[in-house]
Coordinates of C-alpha atoms and ligand atoms in Angstrom, one line a residue:
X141 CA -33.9 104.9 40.6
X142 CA -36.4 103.1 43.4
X143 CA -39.3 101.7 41.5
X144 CA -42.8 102.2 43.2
X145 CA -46.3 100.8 41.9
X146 CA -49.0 103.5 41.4
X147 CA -52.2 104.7 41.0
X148 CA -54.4 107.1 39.3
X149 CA -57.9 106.0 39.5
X150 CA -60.1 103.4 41.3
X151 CA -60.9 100.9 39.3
X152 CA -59.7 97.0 38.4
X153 CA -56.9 96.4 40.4
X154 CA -54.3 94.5 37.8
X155 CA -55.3 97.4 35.4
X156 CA -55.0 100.8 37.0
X157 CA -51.7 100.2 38.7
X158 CA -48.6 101.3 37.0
X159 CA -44.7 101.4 38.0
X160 CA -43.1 104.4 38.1
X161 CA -39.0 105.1 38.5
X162 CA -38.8 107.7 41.7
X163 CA -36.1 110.2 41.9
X164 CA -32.6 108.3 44.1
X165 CA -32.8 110.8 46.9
X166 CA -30.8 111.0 50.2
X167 CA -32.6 111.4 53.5
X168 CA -32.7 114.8 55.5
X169 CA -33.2 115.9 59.0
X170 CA -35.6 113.1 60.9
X171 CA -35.6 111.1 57.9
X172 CA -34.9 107.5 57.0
X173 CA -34.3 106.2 53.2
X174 CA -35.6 102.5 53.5
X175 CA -35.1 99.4 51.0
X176 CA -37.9 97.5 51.1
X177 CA -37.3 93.9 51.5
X178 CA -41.2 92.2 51.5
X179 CA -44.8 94.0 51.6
X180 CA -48.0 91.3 51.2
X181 CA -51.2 91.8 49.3
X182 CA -53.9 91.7 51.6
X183 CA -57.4 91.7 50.8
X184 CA -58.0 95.2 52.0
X185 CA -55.6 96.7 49.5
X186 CA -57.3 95.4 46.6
X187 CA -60.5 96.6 48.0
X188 CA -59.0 99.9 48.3
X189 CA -57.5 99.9 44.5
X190 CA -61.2 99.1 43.9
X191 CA -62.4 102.4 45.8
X192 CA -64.4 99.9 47.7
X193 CA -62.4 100.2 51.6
X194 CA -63.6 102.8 53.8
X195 CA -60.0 104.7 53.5
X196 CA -59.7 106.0 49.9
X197 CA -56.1 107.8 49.9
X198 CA -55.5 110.7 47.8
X199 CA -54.5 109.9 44.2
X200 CA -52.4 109.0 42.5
X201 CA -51.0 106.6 45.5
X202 CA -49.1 103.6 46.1
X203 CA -50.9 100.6 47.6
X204 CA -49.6 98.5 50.5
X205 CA -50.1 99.0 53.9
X206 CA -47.7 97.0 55.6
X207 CA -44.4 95.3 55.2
X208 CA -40.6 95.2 56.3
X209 CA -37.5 97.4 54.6
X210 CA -34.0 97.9 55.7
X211 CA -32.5 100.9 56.3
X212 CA -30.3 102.0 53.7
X213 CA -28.9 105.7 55.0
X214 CA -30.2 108.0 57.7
X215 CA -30.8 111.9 58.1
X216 CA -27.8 113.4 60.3
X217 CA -29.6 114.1 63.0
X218 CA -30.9 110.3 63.3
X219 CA -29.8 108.5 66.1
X220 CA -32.3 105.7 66.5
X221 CA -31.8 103.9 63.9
X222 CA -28.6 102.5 61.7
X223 CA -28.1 101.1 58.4
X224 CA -28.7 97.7 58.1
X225 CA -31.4 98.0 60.9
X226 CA -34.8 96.0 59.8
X227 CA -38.1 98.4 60.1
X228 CA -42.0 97.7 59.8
X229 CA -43.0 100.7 57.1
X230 CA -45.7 102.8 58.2
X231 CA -49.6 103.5 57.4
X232 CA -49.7 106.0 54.4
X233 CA -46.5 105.2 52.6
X234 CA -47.7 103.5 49.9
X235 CA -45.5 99.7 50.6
X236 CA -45.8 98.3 46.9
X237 CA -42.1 99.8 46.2
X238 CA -38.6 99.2 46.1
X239 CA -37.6 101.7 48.7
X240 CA -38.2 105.5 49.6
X241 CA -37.7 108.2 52.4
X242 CA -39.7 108.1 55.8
X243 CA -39.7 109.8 58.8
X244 CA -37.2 108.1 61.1
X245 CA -40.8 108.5 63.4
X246 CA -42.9 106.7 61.9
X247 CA -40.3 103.1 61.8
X248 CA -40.8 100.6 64.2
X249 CA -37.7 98.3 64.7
X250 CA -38.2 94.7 64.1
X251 CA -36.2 92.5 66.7
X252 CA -32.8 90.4 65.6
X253 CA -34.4 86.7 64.7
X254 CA -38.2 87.5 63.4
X255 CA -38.2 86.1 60.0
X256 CA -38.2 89.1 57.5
X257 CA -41.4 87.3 55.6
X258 CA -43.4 87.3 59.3
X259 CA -42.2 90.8 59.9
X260 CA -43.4 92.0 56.6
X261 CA -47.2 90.3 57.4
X262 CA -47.7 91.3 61.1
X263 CA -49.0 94.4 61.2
X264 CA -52.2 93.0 59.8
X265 CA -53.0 89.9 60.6
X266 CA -51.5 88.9 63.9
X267 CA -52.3 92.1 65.2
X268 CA -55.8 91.2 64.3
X269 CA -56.1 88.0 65.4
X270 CA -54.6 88.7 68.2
X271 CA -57.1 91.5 69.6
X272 CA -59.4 89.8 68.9
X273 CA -59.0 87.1 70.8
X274 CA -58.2 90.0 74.1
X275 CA -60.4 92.5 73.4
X276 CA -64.2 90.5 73.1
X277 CA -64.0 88.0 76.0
X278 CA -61.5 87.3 78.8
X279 CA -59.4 84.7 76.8
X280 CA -59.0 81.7 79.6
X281 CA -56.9 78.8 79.1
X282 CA -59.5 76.3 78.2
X283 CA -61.6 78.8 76.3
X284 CA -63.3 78.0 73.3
X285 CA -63.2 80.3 70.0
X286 CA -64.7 79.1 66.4
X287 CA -63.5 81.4 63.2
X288 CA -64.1 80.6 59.7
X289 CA -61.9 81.3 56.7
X290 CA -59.6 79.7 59.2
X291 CA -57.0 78.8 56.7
X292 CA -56.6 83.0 55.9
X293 CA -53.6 84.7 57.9
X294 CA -55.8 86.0 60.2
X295 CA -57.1 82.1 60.6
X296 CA -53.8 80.7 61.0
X297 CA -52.3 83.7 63.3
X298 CA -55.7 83.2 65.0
X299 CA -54.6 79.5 66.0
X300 CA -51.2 80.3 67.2
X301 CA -52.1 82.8 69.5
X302 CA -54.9 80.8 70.7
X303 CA -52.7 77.7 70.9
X304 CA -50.0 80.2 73.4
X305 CA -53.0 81.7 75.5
X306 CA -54.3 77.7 76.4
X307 CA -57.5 78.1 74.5
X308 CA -59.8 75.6 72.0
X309 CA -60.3 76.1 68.6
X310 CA -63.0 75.5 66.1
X311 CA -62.0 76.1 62.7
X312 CA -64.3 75.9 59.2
X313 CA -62.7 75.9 56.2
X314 CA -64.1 75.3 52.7
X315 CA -61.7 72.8 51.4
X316 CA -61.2 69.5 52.8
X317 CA -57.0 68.9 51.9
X318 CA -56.9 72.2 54.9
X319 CA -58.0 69.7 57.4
X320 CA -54.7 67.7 58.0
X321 CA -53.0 70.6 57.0
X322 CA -54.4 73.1 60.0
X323 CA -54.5 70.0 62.4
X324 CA -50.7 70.2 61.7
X325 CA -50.6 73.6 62.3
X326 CA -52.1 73.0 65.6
X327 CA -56.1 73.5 65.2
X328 CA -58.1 71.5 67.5
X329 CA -61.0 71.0 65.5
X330 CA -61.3 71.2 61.8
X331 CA -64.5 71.1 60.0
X332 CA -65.8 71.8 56.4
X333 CA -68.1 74.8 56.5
X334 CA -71.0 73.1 55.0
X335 CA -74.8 72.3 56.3
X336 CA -73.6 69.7 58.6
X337 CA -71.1 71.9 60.5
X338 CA -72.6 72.8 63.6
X339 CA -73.7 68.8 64.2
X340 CA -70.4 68.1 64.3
X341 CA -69.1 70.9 65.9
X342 CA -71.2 69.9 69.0
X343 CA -70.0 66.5 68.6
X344 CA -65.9 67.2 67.8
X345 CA -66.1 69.7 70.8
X346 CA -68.2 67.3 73.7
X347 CA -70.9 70.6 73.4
X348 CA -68.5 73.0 75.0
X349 CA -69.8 76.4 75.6
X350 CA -68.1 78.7 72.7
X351 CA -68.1 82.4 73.7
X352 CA -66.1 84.0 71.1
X353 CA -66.8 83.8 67.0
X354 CA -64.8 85.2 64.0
X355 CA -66.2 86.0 60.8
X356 CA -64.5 87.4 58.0
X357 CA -66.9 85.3 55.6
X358 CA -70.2 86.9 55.7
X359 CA -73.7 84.8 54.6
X360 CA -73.8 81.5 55.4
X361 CA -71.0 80.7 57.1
X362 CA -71.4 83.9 59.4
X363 CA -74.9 82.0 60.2
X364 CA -73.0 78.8 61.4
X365 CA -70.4 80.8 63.4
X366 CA -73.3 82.7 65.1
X367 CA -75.1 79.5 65.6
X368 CA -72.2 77.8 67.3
X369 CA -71.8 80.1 70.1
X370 CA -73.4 79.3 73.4
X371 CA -75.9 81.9 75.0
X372 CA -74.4 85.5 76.0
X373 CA -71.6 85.0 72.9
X374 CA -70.0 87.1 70.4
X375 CA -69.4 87.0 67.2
X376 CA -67.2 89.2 65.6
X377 CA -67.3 90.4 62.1
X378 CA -63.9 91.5 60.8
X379 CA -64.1 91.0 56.7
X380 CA -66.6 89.7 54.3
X381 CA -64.8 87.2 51.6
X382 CA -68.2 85.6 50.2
X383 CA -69.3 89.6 49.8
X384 CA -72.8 88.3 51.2
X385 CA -74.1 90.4 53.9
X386 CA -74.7 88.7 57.3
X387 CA -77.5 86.0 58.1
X388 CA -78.6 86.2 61.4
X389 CA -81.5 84.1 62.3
X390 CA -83.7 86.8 65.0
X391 CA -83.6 83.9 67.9
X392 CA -80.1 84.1 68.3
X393 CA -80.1 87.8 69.3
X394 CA -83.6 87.0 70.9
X395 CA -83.3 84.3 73.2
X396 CA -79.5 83.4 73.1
X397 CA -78.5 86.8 73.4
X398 CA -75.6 86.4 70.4
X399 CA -74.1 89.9 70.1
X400 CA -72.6 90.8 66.6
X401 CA -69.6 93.2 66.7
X402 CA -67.5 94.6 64.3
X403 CA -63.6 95.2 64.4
X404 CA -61.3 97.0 62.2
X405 CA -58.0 97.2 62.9
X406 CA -57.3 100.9 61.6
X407 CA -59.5 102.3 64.3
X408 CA -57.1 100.0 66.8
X409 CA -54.1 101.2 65.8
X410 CA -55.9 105.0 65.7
X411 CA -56.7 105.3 69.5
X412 CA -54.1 102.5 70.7
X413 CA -51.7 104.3 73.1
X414 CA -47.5 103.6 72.0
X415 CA -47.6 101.9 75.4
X416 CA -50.8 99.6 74.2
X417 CA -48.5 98.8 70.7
X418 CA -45.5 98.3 71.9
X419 CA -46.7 95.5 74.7
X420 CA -48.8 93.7 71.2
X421 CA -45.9 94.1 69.4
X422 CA -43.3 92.9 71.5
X423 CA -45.7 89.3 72.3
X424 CA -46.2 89.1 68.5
X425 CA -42.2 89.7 67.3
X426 CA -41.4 87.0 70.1
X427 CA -43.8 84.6 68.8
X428 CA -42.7 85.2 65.5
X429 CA -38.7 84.9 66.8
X430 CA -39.9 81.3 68.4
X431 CA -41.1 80.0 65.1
X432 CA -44.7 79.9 66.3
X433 CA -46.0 82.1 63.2
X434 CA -45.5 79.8 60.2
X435 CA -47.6 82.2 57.3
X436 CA -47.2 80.1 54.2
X437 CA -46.7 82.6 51.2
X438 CA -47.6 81.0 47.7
X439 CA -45.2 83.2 45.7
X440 CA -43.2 86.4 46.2
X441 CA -43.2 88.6 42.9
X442 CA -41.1 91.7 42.1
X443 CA -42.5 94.4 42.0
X444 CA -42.6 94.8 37.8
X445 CA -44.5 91.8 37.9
X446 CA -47.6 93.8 40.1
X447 CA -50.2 93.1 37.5
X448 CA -49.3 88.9 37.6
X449 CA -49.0 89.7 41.7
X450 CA -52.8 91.1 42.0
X451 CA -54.3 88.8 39.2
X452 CA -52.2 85.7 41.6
X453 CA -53.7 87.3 44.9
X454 CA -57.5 87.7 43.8
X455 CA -57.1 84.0 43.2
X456 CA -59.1 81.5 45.7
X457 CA -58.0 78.5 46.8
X458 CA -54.5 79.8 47.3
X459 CA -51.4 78.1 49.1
X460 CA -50.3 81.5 50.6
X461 CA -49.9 84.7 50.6
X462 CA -48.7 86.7 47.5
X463 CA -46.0 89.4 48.5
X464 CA -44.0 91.8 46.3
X465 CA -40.1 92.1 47.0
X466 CA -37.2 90.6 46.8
X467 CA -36.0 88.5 50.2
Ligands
LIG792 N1 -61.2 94.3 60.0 C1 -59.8 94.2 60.0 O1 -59.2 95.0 60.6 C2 -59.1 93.2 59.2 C3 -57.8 92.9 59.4 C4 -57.1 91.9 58.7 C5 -57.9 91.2 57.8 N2 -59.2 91.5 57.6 C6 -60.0 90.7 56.6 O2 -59.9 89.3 57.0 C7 -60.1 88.6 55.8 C8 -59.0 87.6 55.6 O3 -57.8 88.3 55.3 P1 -56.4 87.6 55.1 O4 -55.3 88.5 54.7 O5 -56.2 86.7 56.3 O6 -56.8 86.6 53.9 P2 -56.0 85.6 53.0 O7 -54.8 85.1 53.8 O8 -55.7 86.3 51.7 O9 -57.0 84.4 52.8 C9 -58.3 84.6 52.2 C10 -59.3 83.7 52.8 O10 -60.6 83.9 52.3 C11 -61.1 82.7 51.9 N3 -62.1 83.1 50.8 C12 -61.7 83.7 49.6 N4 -62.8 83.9 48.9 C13 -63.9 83.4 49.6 C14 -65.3 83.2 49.4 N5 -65.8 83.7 48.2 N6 -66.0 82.6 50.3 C15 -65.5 82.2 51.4 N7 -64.1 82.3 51.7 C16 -63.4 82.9 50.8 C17 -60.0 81.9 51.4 O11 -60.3 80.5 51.3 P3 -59.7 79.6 50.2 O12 -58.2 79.4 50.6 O13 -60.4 78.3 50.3 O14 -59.8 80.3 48.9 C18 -59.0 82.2 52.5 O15 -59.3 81.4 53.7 C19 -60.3 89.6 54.6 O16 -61.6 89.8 54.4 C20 -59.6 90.8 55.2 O17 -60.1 92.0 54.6 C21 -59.8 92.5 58.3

């Protein structure tokens, strides 16, 4: 019997999950049993155990939003998909499991050669990182974009896709043994997001213009993002790590003309067209096939060990992502 992680209330997240045996069952018409190989904890999921994320799912529910199964059996009428074929599972299904039944619908194929880890954390992050860097300013070869947190999945999908569209980046961080390490990773410019950031941004970077910003940090460091950008610039706000609301002194909006935007992903993926995924999808599982998505993952727990898993992800200073499975 497929064990799945559940929950009853909203509350602390190590402490109101709970695993649960669900019934062995075999797929029917249109449907898809899957064994789930890797699903990440992302910040967003813990928020949502919280009850603090915008989307509160009916309860009891299993957590997880993305990762990667294989599929174990198919309904009769499935002709799509085979056994042994690797799938991104789908919004809704709850991803903290060991397997279940989806509609054969609602699967998207993962290419022969993407890593399963990559496949299990794309969904997410790439696909963030990478709209963001299409969707605010035309994104040039050339092009300068300056991101905090830049050391998060977002940060380091945020410098490969950057890196394969020919543009710049600036990247904070708040530890200084990520500077070699992101340099390495291919980061142009690696700076300590402290007081004397944007001194030396202007120096590291000759005073190029910066149009785009991304902040998933909030307080301070959203006020050094914003204060990096040259006149007319954005600055994106996709996540708020520090929980401290935004600091935005009233000259950049006045006289510089700084935008601040918001982006969610969830309301991408709600209005994107399967023509619009599909083209993401198909840059992002070749970049992953090519190596050029290297997220490092800290530990991979099985999913009776949840409550270590979440008390190991709400942990700073990590060296990766935590994900639940079994590679
Ligand atoms: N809006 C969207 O659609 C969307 C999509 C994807 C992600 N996000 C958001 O993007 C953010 C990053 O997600 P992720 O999965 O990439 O994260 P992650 O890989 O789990 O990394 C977390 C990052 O946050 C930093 N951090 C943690 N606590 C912090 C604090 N108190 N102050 C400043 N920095 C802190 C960490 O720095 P250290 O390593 O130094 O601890 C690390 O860089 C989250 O807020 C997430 O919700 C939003």
């Amino acid at each position: 019997m497929p064990k799945a992680v559940v929950y009853r209330q909203y509350g602390v997240p190590a402490e109101t999950v709970e695993l649960v045996e669900t019934p062995a069952v075999q797929p029917g018409p249109g449907q898809v049993l899957v064994q789930n190989i890797l699903a990440p904890i992302n910040p967003a999921d813990l928020n949502t155990l919280e009850g603090k994320y915008p989307v509160r799912p009916e309860l009891p529910a299993t957590p997880g939003v993305e990762g990667v199964g294989t599929v174990a059996a198919v309904g009769f009428d499935v002709t799509s998909l085979k056994p042994g074929m690797a799938v991104l599972l789908p919004h809704g299904y709850g991803t903290w499991r060991e397997g279940g039944i989806v509609d054969a619908n609602k699967l998207f194929p993962v290419p022969e050669g993407v890593p399963y880890a990559e496949a299990a954390m794309i969904k997410i992050n790439p696909a963030t990182a990478w709209r963001m860097l299409h969707d605010f300013v035309e994104p040039k070869p050339g092009a300068w974009v300056i991101q905090n947190a830049a050391n998060s999945g977002v940060g380091r999908a945020v410098i490969a896709i950057a890196k394969r569209l020919g543009m710049h980046t600036v990247n904070l961080v708040r530890r200084p043994e990520l500077i070699d390490e992101l340099t390495a990773a291919g980061a142009d410019v690696v700076i300590l997001d402290d007081e004397n950031a944007n001194a030396e941004i202007k120096v590291r970077t000759g005073g190029a213009k910066i149009l785009l910003g991304l902040n998933s940090v909030g307080g301070e460091s959203a006020t050094r993002v914003a204060s990096a950008l040259a006149a007319g610039g954005k600055m994106a706000t996709f996540g708020a790590m520090s929980r401290q609301p935004l600091k935005l002194p009233t000259g950049l909006l006045i006289f510089k003309d700084i935008q601040a935007l918001g982006f969610w992903m969830t309301r991408w993926y709600q209005k994107a067209t399967d023509e619009e995924r599909n083209a993401m999808f198909a840059e992002l599982f070749e970049m992953a096939k090519s190596g050029a998505f290297k997220t490092p993952i800290e530990r991979i727990y099985p999913v009776d060990e949840i409550r270590e898993a979440i008390t190991h992800a709400l942990k700073g200073s990590r060296g990766g992502k935590i994900l639940i499975g079994n590679p």
